[in-house]
Structure formats: structure tokens, C-alpha cells
Coordinates of N, CA, C and O in Angstrom, one line a residue:
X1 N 18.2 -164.7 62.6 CA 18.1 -166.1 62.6 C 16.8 -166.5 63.1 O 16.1 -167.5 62.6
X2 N 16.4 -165.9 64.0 CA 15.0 -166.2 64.8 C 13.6 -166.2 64.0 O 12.8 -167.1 63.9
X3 N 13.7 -164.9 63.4 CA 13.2 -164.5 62.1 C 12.9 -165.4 61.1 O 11.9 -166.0 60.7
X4 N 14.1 -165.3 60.6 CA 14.0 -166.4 59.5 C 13.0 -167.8 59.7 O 12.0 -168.3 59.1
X5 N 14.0 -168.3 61.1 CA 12.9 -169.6 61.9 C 11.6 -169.4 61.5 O 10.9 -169.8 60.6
X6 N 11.5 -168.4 62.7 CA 9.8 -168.4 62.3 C 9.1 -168.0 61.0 O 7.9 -168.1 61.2
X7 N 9.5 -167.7 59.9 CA 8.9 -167.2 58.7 C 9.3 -168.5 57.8 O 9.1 -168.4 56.6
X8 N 9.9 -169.7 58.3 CA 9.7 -171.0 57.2 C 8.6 -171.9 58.4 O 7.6 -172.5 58.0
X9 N 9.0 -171.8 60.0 CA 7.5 -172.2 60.6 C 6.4 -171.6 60.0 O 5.6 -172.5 59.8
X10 N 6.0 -170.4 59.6 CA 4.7 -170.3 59.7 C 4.5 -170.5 58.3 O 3.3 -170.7 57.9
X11 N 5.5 -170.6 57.1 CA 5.4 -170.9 55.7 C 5.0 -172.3 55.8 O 4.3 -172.8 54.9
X12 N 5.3 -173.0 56.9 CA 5.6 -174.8 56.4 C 3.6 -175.1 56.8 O 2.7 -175.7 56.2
X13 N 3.5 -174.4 58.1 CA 2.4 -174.4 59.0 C 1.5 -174.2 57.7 O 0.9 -175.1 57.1
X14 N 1.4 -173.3 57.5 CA 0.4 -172.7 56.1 C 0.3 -173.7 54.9 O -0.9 -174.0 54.5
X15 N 1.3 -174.2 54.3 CA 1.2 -175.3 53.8 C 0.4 -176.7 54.1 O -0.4 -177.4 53.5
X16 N 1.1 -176.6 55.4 CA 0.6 -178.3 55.3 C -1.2 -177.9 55.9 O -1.9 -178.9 56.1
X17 N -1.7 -176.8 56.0 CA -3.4 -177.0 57.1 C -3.8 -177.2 55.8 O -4.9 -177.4 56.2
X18 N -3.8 -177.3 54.8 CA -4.3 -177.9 53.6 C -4.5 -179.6 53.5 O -5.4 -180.4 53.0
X19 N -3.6 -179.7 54.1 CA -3.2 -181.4 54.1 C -4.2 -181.8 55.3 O -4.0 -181.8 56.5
X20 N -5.1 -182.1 54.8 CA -6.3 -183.3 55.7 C -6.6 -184.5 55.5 O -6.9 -184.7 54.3
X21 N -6.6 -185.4 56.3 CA -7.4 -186.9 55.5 C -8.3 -186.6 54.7 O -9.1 -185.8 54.9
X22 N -8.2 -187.2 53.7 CA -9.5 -187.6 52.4 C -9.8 -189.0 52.4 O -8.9 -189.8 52.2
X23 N -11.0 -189.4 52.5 CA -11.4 -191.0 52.0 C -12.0 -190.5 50.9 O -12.5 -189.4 50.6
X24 N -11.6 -192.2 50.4 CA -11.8 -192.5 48.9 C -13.2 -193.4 49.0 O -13.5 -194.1 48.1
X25 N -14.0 -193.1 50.3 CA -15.3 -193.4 50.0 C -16.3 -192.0 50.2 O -15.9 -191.0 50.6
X26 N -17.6 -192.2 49.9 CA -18.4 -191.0 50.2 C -19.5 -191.9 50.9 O -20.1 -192.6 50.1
X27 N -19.9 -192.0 52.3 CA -20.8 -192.9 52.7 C -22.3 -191.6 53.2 O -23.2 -191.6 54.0
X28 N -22.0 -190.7 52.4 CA -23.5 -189.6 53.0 C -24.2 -190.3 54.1 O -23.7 -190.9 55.0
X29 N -25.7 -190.0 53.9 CA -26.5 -190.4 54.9 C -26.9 -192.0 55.1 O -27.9 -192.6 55.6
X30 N -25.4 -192.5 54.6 CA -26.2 -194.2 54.2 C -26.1 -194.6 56.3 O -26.8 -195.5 56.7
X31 N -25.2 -193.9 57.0 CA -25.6 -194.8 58.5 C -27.1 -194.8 59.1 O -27.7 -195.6 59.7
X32 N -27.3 -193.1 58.5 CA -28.5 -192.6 58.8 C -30.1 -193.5 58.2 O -31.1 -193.8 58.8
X33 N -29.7 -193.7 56.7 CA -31.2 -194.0 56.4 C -31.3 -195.7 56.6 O -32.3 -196.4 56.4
X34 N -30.0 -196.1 56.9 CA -29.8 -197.7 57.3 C -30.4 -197.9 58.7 O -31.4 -198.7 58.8
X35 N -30.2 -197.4 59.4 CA -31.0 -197.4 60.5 C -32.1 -196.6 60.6 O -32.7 -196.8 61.6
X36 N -32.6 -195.9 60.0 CA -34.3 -196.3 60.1 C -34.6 -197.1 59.3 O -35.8 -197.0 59.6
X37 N -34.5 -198.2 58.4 CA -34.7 -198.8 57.6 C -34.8 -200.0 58.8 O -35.9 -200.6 58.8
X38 N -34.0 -200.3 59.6 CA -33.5 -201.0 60.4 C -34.4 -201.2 61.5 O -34.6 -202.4 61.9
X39 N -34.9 -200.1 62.2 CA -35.6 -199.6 63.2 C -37.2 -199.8 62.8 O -38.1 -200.1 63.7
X40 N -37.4 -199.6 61.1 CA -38.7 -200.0 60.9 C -38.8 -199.8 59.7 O -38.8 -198.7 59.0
X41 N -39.0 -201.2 59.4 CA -38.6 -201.6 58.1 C -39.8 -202.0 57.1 O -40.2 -203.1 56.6
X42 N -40.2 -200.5 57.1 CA -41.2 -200.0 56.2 C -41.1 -199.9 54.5 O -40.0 -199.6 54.1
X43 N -42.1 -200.1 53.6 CA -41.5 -199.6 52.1 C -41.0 -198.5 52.2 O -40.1 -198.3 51.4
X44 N -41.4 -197.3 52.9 CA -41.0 -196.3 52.6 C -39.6 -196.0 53.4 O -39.1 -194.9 53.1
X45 N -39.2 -196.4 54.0 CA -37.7 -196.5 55.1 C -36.9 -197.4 53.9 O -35.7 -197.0 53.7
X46 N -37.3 -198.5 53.1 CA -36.7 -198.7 52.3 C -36.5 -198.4 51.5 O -35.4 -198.8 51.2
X47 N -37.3 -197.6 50.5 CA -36.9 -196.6 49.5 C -36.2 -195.6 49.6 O -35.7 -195.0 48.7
X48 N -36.1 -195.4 50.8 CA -35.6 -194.0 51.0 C -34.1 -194.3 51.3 O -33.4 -193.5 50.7
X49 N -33.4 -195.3 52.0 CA -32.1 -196.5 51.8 C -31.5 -196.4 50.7 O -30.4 -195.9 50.4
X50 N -32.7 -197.2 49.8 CA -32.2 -197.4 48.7 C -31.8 -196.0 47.4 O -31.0 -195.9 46.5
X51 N -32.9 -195.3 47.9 CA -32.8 -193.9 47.1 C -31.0 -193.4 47.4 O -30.2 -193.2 46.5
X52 N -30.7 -193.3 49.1 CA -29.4 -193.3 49.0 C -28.3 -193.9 48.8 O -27.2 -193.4 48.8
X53 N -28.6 -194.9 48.7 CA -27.9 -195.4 47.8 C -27.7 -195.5 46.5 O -26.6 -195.4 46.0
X54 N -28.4 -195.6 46.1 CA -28.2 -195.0 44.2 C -27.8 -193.9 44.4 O -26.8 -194.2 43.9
X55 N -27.7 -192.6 44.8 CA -27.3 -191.4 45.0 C -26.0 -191.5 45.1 O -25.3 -191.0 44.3
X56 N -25.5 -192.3 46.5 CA -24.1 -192.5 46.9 C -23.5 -192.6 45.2 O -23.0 -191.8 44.5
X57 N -23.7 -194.0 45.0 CA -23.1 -194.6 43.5 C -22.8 -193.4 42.4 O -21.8 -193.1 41.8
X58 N -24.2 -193.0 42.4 CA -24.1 -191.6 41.0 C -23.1 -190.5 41.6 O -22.4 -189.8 40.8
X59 N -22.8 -190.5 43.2 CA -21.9 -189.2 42.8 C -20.9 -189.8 43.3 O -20.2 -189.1 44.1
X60 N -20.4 -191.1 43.0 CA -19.3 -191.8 43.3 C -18.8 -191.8 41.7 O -17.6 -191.8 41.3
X61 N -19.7 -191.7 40.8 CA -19.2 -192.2 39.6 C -18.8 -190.9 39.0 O -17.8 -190.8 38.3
X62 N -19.7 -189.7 39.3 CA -19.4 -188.6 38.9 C -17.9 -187.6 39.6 O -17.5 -186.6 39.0
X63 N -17.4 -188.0 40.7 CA -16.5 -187.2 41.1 C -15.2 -188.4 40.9 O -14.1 -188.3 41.2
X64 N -15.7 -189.4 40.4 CA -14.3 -190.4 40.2 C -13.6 -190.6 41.2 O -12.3 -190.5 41.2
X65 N -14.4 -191.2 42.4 CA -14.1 -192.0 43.5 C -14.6 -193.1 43.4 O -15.2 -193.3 42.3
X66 N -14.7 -194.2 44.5 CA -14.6 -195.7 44.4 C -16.1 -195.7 45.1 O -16.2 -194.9 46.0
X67 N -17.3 -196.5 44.8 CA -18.1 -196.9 45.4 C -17.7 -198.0 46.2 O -16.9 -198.9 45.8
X68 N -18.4 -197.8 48.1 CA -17.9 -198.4 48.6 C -18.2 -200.0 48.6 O -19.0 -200.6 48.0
X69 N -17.3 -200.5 49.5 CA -17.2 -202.3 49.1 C -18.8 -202.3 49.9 O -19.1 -201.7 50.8
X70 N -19.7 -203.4 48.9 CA -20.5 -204.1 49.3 C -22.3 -203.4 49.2 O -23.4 -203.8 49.4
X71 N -21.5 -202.0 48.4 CA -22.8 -200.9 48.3 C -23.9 -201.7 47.0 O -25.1 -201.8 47.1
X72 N -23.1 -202.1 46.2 CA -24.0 -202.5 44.9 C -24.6 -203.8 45.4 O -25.7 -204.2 44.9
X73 N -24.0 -204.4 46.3 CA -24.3 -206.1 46.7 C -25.6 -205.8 47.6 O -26.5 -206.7 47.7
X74 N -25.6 -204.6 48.4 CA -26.6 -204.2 49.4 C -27.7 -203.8 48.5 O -28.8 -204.0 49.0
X75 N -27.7 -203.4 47.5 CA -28.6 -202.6 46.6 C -29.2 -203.6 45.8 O -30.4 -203.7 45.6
X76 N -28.3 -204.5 45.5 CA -29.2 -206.0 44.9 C -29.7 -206.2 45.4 O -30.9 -206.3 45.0
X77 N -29.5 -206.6 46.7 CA -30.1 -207.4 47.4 C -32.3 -206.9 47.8 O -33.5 -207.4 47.8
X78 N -31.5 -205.3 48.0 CA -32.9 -205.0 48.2 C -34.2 -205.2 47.1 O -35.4 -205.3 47.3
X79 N -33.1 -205.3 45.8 CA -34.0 -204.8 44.6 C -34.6 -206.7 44.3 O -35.3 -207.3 43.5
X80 N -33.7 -207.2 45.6 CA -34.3 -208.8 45.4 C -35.6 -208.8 46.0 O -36.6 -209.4 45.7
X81 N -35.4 -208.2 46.8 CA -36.9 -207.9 47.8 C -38.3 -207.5 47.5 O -39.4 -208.0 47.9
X82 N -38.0 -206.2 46.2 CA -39.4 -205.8 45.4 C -39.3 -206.6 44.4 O -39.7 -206.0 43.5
X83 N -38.7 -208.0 43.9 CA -38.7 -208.3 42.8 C -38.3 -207.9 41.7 O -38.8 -208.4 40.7
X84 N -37.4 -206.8 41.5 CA -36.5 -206.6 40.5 C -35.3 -206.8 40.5 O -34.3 -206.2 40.8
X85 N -35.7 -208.4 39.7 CA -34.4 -209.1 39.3 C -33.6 -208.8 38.4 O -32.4 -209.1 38.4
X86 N -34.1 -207.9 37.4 CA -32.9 -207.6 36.1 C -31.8 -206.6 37.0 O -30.6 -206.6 36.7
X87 N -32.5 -205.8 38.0 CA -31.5 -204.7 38.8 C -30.8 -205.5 39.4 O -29.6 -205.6 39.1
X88 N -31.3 -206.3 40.3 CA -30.7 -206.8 41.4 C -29.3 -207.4 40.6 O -28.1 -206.9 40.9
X89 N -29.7 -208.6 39.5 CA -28.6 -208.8 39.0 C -27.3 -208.0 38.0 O -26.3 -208.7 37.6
X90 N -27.5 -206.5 37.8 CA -26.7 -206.0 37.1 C -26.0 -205.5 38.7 O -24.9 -205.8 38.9
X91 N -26.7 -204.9 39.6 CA -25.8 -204.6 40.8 C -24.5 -206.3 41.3 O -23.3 -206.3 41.7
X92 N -25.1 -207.0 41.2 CA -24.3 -208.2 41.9 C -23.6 -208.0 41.2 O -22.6 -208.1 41.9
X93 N -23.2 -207.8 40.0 CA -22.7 -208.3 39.0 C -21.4 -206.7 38.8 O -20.2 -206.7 38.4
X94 N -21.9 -205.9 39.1 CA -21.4 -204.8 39.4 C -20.4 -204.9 40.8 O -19.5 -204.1 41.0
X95 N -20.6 -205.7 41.4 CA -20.2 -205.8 42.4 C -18.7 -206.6 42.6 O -17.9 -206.3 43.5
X96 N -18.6 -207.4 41.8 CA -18.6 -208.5 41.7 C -17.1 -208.4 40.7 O -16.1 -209.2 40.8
X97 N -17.2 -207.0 39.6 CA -16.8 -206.5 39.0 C -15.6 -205.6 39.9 O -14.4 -205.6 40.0
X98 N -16.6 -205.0 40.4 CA -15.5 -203.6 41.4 C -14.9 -204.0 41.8 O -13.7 -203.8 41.6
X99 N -15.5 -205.3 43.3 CA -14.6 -206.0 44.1 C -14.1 -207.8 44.0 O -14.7 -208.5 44.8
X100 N -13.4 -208.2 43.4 CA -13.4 -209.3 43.0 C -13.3 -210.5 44.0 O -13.5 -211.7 43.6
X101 N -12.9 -210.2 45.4 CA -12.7 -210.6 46.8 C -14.6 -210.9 47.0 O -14.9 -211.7 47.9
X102 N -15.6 -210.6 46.4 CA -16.6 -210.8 46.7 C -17.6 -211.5 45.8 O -18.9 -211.4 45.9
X103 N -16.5 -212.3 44.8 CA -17.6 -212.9 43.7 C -17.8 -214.5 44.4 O -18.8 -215.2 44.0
X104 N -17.2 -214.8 45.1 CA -18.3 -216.3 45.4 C -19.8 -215.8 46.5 O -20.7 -216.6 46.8
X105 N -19.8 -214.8 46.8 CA -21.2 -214.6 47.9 C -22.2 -214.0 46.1 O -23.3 -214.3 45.6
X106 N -21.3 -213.2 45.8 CA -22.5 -212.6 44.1 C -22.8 -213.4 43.8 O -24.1 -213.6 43.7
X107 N -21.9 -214.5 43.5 CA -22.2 -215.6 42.5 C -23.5 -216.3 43.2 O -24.5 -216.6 42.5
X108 N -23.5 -216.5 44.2 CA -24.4 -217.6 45.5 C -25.7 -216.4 44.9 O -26.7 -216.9 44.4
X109 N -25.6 -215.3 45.0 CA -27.1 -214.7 45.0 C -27.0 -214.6 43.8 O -27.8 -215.5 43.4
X110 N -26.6 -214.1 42.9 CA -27.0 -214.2 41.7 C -27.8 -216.0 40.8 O -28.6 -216.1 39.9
X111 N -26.9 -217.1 41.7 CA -27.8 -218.3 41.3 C -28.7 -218.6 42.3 O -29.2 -219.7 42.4
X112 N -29.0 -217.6 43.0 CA -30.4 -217.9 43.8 C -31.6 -216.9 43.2 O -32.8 -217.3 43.3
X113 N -31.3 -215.8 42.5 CA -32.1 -215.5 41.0 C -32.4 -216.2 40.1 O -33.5 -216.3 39.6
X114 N -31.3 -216.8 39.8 CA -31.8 -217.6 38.9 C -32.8 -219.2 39.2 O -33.8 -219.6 38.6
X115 N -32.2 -219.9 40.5 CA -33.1 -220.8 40.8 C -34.5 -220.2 40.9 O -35.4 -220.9 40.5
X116 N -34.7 -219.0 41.4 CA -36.1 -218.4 41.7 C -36.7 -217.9 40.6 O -37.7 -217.1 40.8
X117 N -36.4 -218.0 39.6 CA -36.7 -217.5 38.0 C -37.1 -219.6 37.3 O -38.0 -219.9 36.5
X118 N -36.3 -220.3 38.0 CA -36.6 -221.6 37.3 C -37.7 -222.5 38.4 O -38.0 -223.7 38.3
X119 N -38.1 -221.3 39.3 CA -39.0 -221.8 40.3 C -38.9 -223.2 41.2 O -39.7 -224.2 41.5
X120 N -37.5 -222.6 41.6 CA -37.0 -223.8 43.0 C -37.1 -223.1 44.0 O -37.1 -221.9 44.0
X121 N -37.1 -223.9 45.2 CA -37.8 -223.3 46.6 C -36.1 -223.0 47.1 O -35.1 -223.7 47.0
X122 N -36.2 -221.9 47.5 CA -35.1 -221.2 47.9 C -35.4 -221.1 49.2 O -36.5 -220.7 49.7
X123 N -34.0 -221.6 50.1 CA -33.9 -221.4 51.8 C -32.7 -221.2 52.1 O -32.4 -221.0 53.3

């Protein structure tokens, strides 16, 4: 009887060390290159952000997990910064898409592209 016990313990035990939390996000080095970006907020601290982030996204899309909330909205925004609006606005819009809890702030930046394309003073 003892036996038996222990040989469905150490069956069950074996089984379940497989079983670990998994998140359904992949946040790699984004705490990391956020804060140097943060700490000194250089073009090159920002490319390097932004590089990870597009990274994050591509291997979010390639392993068929969820890019996380607010990643594409963060990526617009930067691509508002060097002036590429056509990016900035397919990420908002991407965004906007994924997470739908977040389309009145898209919307707000996405018509602040466009006021700054019809050349109104934006504050």
C-alpha cells in the first residue's frame, strides 16, 4: 500500500513540474532599454527602445502570442517624435485594433497627426 502511495506521488509530482506559469506576453529587454531611454534620452537610447520594440511585436506575431497592451501605442508615439507619421499612424491604429478599451486616447493622437499635417498648433 505504501508503495503504491508513493509511486502515484512521485507519478503525479513528475507530471505536474511541467506545469509552470506561462504569460501570454513576451516583454524581453523592453524594462531594460525603457530606462536608458529614460535616463538619457539620446537618438541613439531611442532607437535602440524602439528597435525593441519592433522585435518584441515580430516575435509576438511569429510565436502566436498577444503583443502587449499599449506596445504599438508606445511605438507610435515615438515614430511621432522622428516624424514618421505614416508609421506612427498604422501603429495607433494597430492599437486601437488589438485593444479596443484604448481607441478614444488613438483616436486623440491619431487627430493630433492629422491637425499637424493640416498645420494647427498642437498643445
Amino acid at each position: 500500500m505504501n508503495r503504491q502511495y508513493l509511486i502515484s506521488a512521485l507519478v503525479v509530482a513528475l507530471l505536474s513540474s511541467s506545469c509552470g506559469p506561462t504569460s501570454i506576453y513576451n516583454y524581453g529587454r523592453y524594462s531594460t532599454t525603457l530606462y536608458k531611454y529614460h535616463k538619457n534620452d539620446d537618438a541613439d537610447n531611442l532607437q535602440a527602445h524602439m528597435d525593441e520594440l519592433n522585435r518584441l511585436i515580430l516575435l509576438a506575431q511569429r510565436s502566436g502570442k498577444r503583443v502587449p497592451p499599449g506596445m504599438h501605442g508606445e511605438l507610435g508615439y515615438f515614430y511621432t517624435l522622428q516624424q514618421d507619421l505614416p508609421s506612427a499612424e498604422q501603429h495607433f491604429r494597430t492599437e486601437m485594433q488589438l485593444y479596443p478599451e484604448s481607441q478614444i486616447f488613438m483616436q486623440r493622437m491619431l487627430d493630433s497627426i492629422k491637425d499637424s499635417q493640416e498645420g494647427k498648433n498642437l498643445e
